[in-house]
GROMACS .gro file of N, CA and C in nm:
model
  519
    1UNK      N    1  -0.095   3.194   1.157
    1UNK     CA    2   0.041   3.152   1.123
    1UNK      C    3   0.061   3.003   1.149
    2UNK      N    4   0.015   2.954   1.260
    2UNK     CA    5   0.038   2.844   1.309
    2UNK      C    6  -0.027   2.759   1.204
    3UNK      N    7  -0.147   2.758   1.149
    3UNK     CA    8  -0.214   2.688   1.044
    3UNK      C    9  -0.148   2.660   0.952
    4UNK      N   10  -0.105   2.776   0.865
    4UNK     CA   11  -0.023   2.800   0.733
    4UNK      C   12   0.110   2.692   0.761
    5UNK      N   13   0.208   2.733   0.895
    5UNK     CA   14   0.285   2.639   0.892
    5UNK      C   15   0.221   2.508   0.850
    6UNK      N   16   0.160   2.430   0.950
    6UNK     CA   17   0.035   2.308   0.981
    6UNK      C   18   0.079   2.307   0.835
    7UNK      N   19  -0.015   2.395   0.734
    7UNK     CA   20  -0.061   2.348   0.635
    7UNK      C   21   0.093   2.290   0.538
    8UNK      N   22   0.177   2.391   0.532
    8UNK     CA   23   0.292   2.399   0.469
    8UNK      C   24   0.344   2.269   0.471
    9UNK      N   25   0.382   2.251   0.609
    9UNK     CA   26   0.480   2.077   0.645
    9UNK      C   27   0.375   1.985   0.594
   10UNK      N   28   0.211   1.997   0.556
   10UNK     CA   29   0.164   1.842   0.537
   10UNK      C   30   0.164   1.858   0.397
   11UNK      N   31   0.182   1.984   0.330
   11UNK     CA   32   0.174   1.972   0.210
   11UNK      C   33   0.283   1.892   0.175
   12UNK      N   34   0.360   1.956   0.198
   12UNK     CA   35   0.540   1.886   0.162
   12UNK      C   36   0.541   1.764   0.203
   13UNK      N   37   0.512   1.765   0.300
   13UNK     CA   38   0.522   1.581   0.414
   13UNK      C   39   0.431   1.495   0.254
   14UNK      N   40   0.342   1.533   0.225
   14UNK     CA   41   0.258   1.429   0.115
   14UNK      C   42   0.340   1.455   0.002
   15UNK      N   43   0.382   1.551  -0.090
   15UNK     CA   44   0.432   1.558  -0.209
   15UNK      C   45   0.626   1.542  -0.225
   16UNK      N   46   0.677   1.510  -0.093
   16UNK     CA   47   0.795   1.424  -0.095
   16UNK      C   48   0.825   1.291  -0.126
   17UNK      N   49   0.893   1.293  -0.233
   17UNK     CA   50   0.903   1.182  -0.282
   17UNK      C   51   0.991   1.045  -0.185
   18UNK      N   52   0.945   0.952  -0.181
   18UNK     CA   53   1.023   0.836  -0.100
   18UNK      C   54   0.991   0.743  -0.231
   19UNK      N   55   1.129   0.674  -0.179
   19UNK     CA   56   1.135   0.570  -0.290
   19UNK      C   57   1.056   0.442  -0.279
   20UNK      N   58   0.995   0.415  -0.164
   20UNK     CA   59   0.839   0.315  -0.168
   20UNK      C   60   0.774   0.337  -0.275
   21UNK      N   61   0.713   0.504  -0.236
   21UNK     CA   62   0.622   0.522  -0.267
   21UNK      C   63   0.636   0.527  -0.448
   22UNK      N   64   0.750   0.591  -0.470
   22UNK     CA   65   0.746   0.555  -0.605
   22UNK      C   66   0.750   0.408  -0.672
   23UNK      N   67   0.784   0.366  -0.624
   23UNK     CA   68   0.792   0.225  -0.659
   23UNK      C   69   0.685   0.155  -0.655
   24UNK      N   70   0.606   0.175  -0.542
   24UNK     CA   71   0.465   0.138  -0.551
   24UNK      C   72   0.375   0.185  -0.668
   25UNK      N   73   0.401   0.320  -0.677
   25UNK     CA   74   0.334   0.420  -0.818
   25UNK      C   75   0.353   0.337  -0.968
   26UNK      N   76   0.458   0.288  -0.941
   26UNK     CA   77   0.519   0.223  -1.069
   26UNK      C   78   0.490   0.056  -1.097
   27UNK      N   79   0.466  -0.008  -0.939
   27UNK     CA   80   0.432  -0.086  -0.928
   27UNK      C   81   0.340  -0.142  -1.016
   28UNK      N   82   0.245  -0.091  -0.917
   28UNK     CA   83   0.071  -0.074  -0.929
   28UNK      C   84   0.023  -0.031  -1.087
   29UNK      N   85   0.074   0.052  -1.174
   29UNK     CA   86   0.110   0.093  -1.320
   29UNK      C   87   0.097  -0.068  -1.421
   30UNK      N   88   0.188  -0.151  -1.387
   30UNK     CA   89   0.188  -0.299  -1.443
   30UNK      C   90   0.066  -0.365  -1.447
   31UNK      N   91   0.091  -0.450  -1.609
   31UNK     CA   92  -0.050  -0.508  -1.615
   31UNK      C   93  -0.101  -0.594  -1.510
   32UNK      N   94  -0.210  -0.586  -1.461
   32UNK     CA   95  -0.269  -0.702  -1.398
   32UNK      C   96  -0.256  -0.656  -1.221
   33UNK      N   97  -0.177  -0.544  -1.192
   33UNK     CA   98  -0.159  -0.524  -1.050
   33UNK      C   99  -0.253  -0.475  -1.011
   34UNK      N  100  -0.302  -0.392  -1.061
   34UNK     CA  101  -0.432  -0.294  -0.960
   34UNK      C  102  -0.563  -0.395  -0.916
   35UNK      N  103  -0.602  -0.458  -1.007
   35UNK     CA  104  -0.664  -0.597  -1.003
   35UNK      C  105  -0.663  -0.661  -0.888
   36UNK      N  106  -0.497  -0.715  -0.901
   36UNK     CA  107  -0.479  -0.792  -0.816
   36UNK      C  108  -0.520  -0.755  -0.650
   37UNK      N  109  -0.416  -0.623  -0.633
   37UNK     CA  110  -0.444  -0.555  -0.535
   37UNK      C  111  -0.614  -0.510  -0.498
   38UNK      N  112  -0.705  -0.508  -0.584
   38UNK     CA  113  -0.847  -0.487  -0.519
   38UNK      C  114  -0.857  -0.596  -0.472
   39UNK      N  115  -0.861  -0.708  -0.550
   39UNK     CA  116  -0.873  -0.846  -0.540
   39UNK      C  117  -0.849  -0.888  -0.357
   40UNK      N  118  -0.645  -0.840  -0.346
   40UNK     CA  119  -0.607  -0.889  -0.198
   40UNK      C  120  -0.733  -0.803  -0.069
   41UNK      N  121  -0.704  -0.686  -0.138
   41UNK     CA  122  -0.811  -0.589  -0.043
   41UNK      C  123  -0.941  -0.652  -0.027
   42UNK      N  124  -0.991  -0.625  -0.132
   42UNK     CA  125  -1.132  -0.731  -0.070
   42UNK      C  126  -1.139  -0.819  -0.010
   43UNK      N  127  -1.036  -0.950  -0.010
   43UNK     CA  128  -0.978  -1.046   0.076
   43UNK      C  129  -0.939  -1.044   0.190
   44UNK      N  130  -0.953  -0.894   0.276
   44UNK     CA  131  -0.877  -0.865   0.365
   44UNK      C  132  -0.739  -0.825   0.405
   45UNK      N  133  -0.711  -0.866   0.240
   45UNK     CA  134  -0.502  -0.835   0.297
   45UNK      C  135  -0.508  -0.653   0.324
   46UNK      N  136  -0.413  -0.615   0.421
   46UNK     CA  137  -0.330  -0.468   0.392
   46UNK      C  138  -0.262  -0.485   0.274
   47UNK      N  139  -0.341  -0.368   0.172
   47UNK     CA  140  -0.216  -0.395   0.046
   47UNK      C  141  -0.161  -0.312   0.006
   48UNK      N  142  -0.114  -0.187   0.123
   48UNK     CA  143   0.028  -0.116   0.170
   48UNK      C  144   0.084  -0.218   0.223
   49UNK      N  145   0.098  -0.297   0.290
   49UNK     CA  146   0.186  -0.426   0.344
   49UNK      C  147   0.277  -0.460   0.292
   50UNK      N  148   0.173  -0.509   0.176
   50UNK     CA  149   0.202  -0.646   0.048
   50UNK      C  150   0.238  -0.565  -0.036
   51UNK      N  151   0.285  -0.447  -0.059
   51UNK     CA  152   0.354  -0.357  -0.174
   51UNK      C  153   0.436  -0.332  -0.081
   52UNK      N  154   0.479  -0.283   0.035
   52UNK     CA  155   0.614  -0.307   0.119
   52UNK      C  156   0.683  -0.443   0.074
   53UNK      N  157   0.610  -0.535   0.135
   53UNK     CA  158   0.652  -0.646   0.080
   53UNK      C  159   0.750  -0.699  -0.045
   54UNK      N  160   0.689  -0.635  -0.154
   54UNK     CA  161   0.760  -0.639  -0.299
   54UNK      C  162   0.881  -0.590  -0.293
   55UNK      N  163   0.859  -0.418  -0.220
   55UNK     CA  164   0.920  -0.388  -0.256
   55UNK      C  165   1.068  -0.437  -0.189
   56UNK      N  166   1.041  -0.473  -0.066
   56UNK     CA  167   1.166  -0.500   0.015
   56UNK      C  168   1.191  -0.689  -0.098
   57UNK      N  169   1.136  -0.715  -0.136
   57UNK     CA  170   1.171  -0.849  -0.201
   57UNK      C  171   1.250  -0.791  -0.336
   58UNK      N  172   1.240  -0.711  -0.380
   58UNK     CA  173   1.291  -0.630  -0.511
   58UNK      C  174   1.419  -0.640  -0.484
   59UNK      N  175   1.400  -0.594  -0.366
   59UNK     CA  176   1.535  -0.518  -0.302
   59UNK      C  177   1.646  -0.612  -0.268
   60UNK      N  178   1.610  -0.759  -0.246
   60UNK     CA  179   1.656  -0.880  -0.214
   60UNK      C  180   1.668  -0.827  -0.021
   61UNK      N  181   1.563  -0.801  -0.002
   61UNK     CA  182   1.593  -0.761   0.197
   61UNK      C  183   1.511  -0.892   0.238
   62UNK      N  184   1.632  -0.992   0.296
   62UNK     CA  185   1.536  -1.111   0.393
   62UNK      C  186   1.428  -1.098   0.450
   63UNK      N  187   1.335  -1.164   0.429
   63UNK     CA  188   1.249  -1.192   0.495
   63UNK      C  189   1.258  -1.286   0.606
   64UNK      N  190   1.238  -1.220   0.698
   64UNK     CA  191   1.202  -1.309   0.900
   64UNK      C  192   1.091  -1.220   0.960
   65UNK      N  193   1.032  -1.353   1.045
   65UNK     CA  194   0.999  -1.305   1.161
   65UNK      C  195   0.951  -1.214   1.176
   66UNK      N  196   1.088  -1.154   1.308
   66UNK     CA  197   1.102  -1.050   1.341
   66UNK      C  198   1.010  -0.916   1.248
   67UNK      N  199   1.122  -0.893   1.164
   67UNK     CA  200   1.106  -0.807   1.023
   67UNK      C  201   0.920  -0.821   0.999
   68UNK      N  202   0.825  -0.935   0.993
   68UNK     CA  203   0.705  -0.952   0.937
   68UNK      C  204   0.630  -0.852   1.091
   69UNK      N  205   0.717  -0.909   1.185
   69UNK     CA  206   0.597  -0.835   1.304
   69UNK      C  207   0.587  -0.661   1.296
   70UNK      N  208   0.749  -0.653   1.298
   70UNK     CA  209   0.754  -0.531   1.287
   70UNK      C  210   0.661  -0.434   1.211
   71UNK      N  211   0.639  -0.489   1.045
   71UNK     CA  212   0.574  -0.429   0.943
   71UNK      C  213   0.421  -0.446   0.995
   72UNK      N  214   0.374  -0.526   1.071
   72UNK     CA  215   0.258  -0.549   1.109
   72UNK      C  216   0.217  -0.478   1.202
   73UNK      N  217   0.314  -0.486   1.303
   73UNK     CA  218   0.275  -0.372   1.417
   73UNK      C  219   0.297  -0.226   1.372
   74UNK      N  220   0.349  -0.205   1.287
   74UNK     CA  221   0.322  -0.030   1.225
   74UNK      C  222   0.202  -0.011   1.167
   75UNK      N  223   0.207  -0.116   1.091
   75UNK     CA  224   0.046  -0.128   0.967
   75UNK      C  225  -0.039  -0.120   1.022
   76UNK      N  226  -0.104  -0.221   1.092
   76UNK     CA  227  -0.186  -0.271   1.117
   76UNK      C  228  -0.301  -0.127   1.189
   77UNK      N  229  -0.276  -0.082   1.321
   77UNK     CA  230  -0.294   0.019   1.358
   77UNK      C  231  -0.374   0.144   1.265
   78UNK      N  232  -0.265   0.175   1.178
   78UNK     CA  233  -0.252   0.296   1.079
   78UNK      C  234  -0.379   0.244   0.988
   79UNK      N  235  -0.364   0.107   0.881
   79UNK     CA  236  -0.446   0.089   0.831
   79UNK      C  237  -0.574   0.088   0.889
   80UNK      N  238  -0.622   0.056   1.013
   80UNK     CA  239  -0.763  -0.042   1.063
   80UNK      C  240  -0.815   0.114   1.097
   81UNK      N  241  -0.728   0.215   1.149
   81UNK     CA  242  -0.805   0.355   1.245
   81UNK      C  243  -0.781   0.446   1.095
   82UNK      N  244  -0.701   0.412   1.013
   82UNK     CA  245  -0.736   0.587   0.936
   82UNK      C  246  -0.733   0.550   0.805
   83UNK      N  247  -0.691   0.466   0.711
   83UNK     CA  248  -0.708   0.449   0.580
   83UNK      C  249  -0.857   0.340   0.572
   84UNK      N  250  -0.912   0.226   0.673
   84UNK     CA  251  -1.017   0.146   0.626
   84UNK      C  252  -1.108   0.265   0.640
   85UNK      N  253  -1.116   0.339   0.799
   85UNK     CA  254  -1.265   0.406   0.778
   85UNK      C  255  -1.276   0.549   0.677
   86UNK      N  256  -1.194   0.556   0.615
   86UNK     CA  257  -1.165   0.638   0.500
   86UNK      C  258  -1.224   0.551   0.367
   87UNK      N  259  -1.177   0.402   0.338
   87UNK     CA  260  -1.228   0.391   0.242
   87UNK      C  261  -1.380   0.323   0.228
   88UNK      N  262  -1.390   0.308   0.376
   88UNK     CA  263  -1.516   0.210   0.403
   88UNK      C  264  -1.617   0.365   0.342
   89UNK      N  265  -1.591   0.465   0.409
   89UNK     CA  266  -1.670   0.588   0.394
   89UNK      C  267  -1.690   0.640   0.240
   90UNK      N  268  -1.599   0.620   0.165
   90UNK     CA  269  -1.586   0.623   0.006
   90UNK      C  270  -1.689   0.530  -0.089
   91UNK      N  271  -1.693   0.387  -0.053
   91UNK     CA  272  -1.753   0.272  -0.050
   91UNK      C  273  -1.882   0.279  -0.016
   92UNK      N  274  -1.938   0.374   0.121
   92UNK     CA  275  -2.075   0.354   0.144
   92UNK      C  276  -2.144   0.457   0.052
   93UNK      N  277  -2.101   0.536  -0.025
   93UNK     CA  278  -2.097   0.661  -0.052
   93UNK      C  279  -2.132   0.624  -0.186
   94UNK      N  280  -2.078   0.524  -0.253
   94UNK     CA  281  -2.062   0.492  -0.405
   94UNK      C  282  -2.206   0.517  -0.486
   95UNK      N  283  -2.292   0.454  -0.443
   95UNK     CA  284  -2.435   0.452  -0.482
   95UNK      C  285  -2.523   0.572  -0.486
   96UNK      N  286  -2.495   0.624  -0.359
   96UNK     CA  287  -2.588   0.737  -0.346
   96UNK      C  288  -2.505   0.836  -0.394
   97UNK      N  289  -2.394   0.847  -0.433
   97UNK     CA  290  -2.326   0.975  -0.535
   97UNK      C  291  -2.356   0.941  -0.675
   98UNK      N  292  -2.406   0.828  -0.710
   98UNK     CA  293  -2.486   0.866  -0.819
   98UNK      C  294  -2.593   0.885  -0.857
   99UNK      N  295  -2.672   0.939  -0.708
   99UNK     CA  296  -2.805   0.998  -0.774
   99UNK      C  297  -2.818   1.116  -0.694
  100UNK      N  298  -2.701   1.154  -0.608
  100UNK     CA  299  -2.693   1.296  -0.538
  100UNK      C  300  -2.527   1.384  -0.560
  101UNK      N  301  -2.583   1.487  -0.679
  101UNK     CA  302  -2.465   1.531  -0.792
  101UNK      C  303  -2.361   1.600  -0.632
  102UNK      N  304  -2.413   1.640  -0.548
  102UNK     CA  305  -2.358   1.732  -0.428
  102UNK      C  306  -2.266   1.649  -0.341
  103UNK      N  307  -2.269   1.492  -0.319
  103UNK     CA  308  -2.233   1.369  -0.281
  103UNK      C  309  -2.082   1.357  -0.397
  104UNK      N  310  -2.097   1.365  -0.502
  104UNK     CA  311  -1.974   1.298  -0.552
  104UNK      C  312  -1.848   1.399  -0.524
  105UNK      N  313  -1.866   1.523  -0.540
  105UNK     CA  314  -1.725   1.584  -0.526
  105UNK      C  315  -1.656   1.537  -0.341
  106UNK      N  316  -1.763   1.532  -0.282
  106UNK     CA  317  -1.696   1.479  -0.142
  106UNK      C  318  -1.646   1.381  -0.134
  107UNK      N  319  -1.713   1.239  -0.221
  107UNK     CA  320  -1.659   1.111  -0.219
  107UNK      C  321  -1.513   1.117  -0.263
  108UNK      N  322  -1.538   1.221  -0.393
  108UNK     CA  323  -1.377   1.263  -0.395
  108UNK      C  324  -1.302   1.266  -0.327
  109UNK      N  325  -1.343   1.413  -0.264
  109UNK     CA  326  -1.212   1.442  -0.152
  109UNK      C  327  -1.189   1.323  -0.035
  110UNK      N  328  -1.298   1.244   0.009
  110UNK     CA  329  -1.240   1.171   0.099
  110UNK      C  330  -1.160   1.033  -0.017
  111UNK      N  331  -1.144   1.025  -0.092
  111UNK     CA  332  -1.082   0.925  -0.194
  111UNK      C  333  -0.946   0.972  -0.193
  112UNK      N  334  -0.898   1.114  -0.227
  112UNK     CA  335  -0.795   1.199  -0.197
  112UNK      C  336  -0.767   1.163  -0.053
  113UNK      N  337  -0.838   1.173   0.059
  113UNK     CA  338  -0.744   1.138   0.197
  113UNK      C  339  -0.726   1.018   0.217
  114UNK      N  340  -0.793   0.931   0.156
  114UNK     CA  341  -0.772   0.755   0.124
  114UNK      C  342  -0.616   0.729   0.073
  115UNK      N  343  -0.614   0.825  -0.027
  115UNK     CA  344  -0.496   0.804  -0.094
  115UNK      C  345  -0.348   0.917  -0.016
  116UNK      N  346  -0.395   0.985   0.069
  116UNK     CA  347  -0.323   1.004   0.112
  116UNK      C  348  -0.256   0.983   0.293
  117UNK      N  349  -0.351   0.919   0.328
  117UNK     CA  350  -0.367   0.780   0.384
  117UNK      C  351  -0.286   0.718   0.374
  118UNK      N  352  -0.296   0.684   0.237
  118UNK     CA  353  -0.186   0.530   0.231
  118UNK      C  354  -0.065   0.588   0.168
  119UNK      N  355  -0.011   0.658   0.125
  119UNK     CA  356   0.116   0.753   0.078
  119UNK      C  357   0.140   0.743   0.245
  120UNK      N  358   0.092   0.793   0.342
  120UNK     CA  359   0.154   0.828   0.490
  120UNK      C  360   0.178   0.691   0.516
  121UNK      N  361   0.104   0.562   0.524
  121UNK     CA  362   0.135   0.473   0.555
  121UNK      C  363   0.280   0.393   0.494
  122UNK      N  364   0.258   0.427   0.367
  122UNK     CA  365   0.392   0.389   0.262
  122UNK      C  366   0.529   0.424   0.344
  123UNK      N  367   0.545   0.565   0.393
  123UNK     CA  368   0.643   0.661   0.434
  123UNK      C  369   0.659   0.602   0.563
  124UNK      N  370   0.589   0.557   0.677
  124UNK     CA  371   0.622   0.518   0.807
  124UNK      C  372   0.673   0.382   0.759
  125UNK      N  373   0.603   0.327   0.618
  125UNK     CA  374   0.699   0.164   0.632
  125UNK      C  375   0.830   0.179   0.581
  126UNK      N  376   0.853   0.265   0.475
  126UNK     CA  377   0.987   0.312   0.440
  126UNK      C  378   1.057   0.331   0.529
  127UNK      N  379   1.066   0.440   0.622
  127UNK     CA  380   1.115   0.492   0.792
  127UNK      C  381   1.132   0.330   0.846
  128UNK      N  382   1.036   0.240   0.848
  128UNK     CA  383   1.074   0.167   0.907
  128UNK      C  384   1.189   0.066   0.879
  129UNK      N  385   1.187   0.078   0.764
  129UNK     CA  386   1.253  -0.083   0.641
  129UNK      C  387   1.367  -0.046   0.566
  130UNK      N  388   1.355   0.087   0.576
  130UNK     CA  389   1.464   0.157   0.471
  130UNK      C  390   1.592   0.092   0.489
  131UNK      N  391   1.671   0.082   0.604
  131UNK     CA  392   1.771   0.031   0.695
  131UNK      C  393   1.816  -0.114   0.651
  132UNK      N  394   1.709  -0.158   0.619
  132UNK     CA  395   1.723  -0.331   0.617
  132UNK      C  396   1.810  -0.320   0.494
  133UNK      N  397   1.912  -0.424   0.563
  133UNK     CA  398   2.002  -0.461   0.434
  133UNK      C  399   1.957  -0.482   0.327
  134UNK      N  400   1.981  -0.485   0.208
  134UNK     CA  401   1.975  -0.535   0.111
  134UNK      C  402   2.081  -0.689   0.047
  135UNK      N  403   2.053  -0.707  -0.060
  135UNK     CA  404   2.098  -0.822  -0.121
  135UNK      C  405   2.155  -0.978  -0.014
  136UNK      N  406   2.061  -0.945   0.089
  136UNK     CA  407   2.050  -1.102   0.165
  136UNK      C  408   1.963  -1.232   0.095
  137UNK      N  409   1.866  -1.144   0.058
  137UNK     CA  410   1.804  -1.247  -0.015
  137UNK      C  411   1.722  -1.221  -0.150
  138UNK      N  412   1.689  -1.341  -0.217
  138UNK     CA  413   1.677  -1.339  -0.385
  138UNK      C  414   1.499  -1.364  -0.383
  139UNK      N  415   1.424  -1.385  -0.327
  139UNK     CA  416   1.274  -1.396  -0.314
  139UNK      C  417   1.136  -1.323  -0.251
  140UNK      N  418   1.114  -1.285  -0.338
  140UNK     CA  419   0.976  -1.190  -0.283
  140UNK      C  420   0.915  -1.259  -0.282
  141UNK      N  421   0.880  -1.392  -0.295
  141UNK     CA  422   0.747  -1.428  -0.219
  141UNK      C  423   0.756  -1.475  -0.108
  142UNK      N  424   0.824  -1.516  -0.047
  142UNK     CA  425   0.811  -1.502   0.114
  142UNK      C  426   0.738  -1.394   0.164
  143UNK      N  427   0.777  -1.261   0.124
  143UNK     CA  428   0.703  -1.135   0.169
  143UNK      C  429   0.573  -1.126   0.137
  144UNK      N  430   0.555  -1.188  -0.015
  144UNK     CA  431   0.436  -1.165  -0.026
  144UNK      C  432   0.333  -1.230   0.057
  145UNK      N  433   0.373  -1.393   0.073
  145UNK     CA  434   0.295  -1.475   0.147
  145UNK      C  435   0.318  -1.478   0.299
  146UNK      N  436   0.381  -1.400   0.394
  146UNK     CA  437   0.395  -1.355   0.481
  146UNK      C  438   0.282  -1.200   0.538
  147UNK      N  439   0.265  -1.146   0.442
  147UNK     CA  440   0.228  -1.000   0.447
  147UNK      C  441   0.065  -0.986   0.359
  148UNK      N  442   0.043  -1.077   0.280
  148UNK     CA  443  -0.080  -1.058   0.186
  148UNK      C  444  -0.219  -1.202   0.298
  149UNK      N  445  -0.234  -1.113   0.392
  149UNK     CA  446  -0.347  -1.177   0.483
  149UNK      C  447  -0.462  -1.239   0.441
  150UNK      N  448  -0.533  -1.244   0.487
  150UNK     CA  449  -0.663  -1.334   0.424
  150UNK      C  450  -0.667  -1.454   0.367
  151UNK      N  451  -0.784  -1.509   0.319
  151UNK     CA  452  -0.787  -1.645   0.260
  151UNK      C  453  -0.702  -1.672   0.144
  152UNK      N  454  -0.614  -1.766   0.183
  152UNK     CA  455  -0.496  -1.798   0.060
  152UNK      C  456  -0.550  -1.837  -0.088
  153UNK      N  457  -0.653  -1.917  -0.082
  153UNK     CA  458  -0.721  -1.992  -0.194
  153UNK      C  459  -0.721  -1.856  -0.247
  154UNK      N  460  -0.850  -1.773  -0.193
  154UNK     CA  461  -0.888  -1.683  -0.278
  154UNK      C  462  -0.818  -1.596  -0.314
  155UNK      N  463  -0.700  -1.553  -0.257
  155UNK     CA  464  -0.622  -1.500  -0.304
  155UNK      C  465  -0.480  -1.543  -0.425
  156UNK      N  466  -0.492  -1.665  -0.424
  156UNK     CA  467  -0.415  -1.762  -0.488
  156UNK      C  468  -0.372  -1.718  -0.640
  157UNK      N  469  -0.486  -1.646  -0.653
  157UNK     CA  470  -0.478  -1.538  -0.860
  157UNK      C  471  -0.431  -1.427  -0.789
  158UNK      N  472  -0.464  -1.367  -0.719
  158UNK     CA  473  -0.363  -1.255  -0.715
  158UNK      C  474  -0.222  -1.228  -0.674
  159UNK      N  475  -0.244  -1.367  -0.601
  159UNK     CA  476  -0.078  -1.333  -0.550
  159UNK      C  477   0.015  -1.399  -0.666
  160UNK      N  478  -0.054  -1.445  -0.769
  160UNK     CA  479   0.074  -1.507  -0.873
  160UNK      C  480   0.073  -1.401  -0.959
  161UNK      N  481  -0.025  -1.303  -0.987
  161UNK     CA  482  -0.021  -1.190  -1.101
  161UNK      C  483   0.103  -1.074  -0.982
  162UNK      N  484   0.124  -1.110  -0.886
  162UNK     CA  485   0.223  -1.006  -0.823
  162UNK      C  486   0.371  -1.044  -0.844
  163UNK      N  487   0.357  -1.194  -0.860
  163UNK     CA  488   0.497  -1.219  -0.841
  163UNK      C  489   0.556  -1.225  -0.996
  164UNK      N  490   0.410  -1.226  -1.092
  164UNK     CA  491   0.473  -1.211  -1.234
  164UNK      C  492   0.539  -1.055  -1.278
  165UNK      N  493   0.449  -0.986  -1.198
  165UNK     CA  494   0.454  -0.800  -1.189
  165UNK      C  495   0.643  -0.828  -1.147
  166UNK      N  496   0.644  -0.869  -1.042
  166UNK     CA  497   0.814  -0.911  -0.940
  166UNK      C  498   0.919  -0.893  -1.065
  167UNK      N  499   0.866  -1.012  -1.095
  167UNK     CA  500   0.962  -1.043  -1.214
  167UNK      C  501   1.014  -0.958  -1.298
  168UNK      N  502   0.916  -0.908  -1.320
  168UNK     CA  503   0.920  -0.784  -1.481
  168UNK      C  504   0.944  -0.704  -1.400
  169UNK      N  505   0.902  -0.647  -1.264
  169UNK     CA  506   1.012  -0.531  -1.195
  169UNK      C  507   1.164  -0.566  -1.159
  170UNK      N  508   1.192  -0.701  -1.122
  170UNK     CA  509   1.321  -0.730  -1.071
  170UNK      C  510   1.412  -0.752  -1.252
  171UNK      N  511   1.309  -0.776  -1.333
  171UNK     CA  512   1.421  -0.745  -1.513
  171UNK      C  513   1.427  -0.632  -1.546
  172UNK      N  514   1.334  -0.549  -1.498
  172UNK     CA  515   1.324  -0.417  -1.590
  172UNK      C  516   1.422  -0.348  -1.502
  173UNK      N  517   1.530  -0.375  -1.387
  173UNK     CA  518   1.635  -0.259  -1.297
  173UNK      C  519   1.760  -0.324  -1.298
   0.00000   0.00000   0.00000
């Protein structure tokens, strides 16, 4: 019984919709984002962060400080212990699932807890940010360049294909 519950609440806990997460879904959908986002990832950025980020810039929610640590000290944690060694494990996996047919359905499933991974991570930044006012401020890139870590240069193409994505999300609502 105790399982079934277990199982019940994480089913639901993952297939509840929060409005991050959709937004991220929808995000990420736009030309040139998914790109971008491998791009920051490989670079090192958290890019659950930097899609918080947007989205609270969408939202016109100031960016400070404060507000950047906060998102960092939730992230940071969550990302480094349960979504990297999830995808690092996906990643080492890539090669040898294509020449061991028994290897790829697992790479799967751990790709599935990758991704649901970062859906949980989405939901604790929502919980966290949800609150924050809105319409203080008119600029997402503060967030972005606050929140999208790693080497700026190299990231320099991706973070302008995000703020063009911005745009066309902040016209298209």
């Amino acid at each position: 019984m105790a399982a079934e519950s277990t199982s019940f609440v994480l089913n639901r806990w993952i297939t509840m919709p929060s409005a991050l997460w959709s937004f991220t879904l929808d995000f990420y959908a736009r030309p040139g984002v998914e790109q971008a986002c491998l791009t920051l990832q490989a670079n090192g950025a958290n890019v659950c962060m930097v899609l918080c980020g947007v989205w609270l810039g969408t939202r016109d929610v100031a960016c400070d400080a404060q507000r950047v640590v906060q998102i960092k000290q939730l992230a940071t944690p969550w990302h480094d212990d349960v979504v990297r060694p999830l995808r690092d494990l996906r990643n080492q996996w890539r090669n040898a699932a294509l020449e061991d047919a028994l290897l790829t359905p697992l790479r799967m499933k751990v790709k599935a807890l990758e991704l649901e991974a970062e859906q949980g991570l989405m939901m604790k930044l929502e919980a966290l940010t949800g609150d924050w006012p809105a319409g203080e401020a008119r600029n997402a890139d503060e967030w972005l360049l606050e929140l999208a870590e790693g080497d700026a240069e190299k990231n320099r193409d991706a973070l302008h294909v995000l703020r063009i994505a911005v745009g066309l999300a902040v016209d298209q609502t």
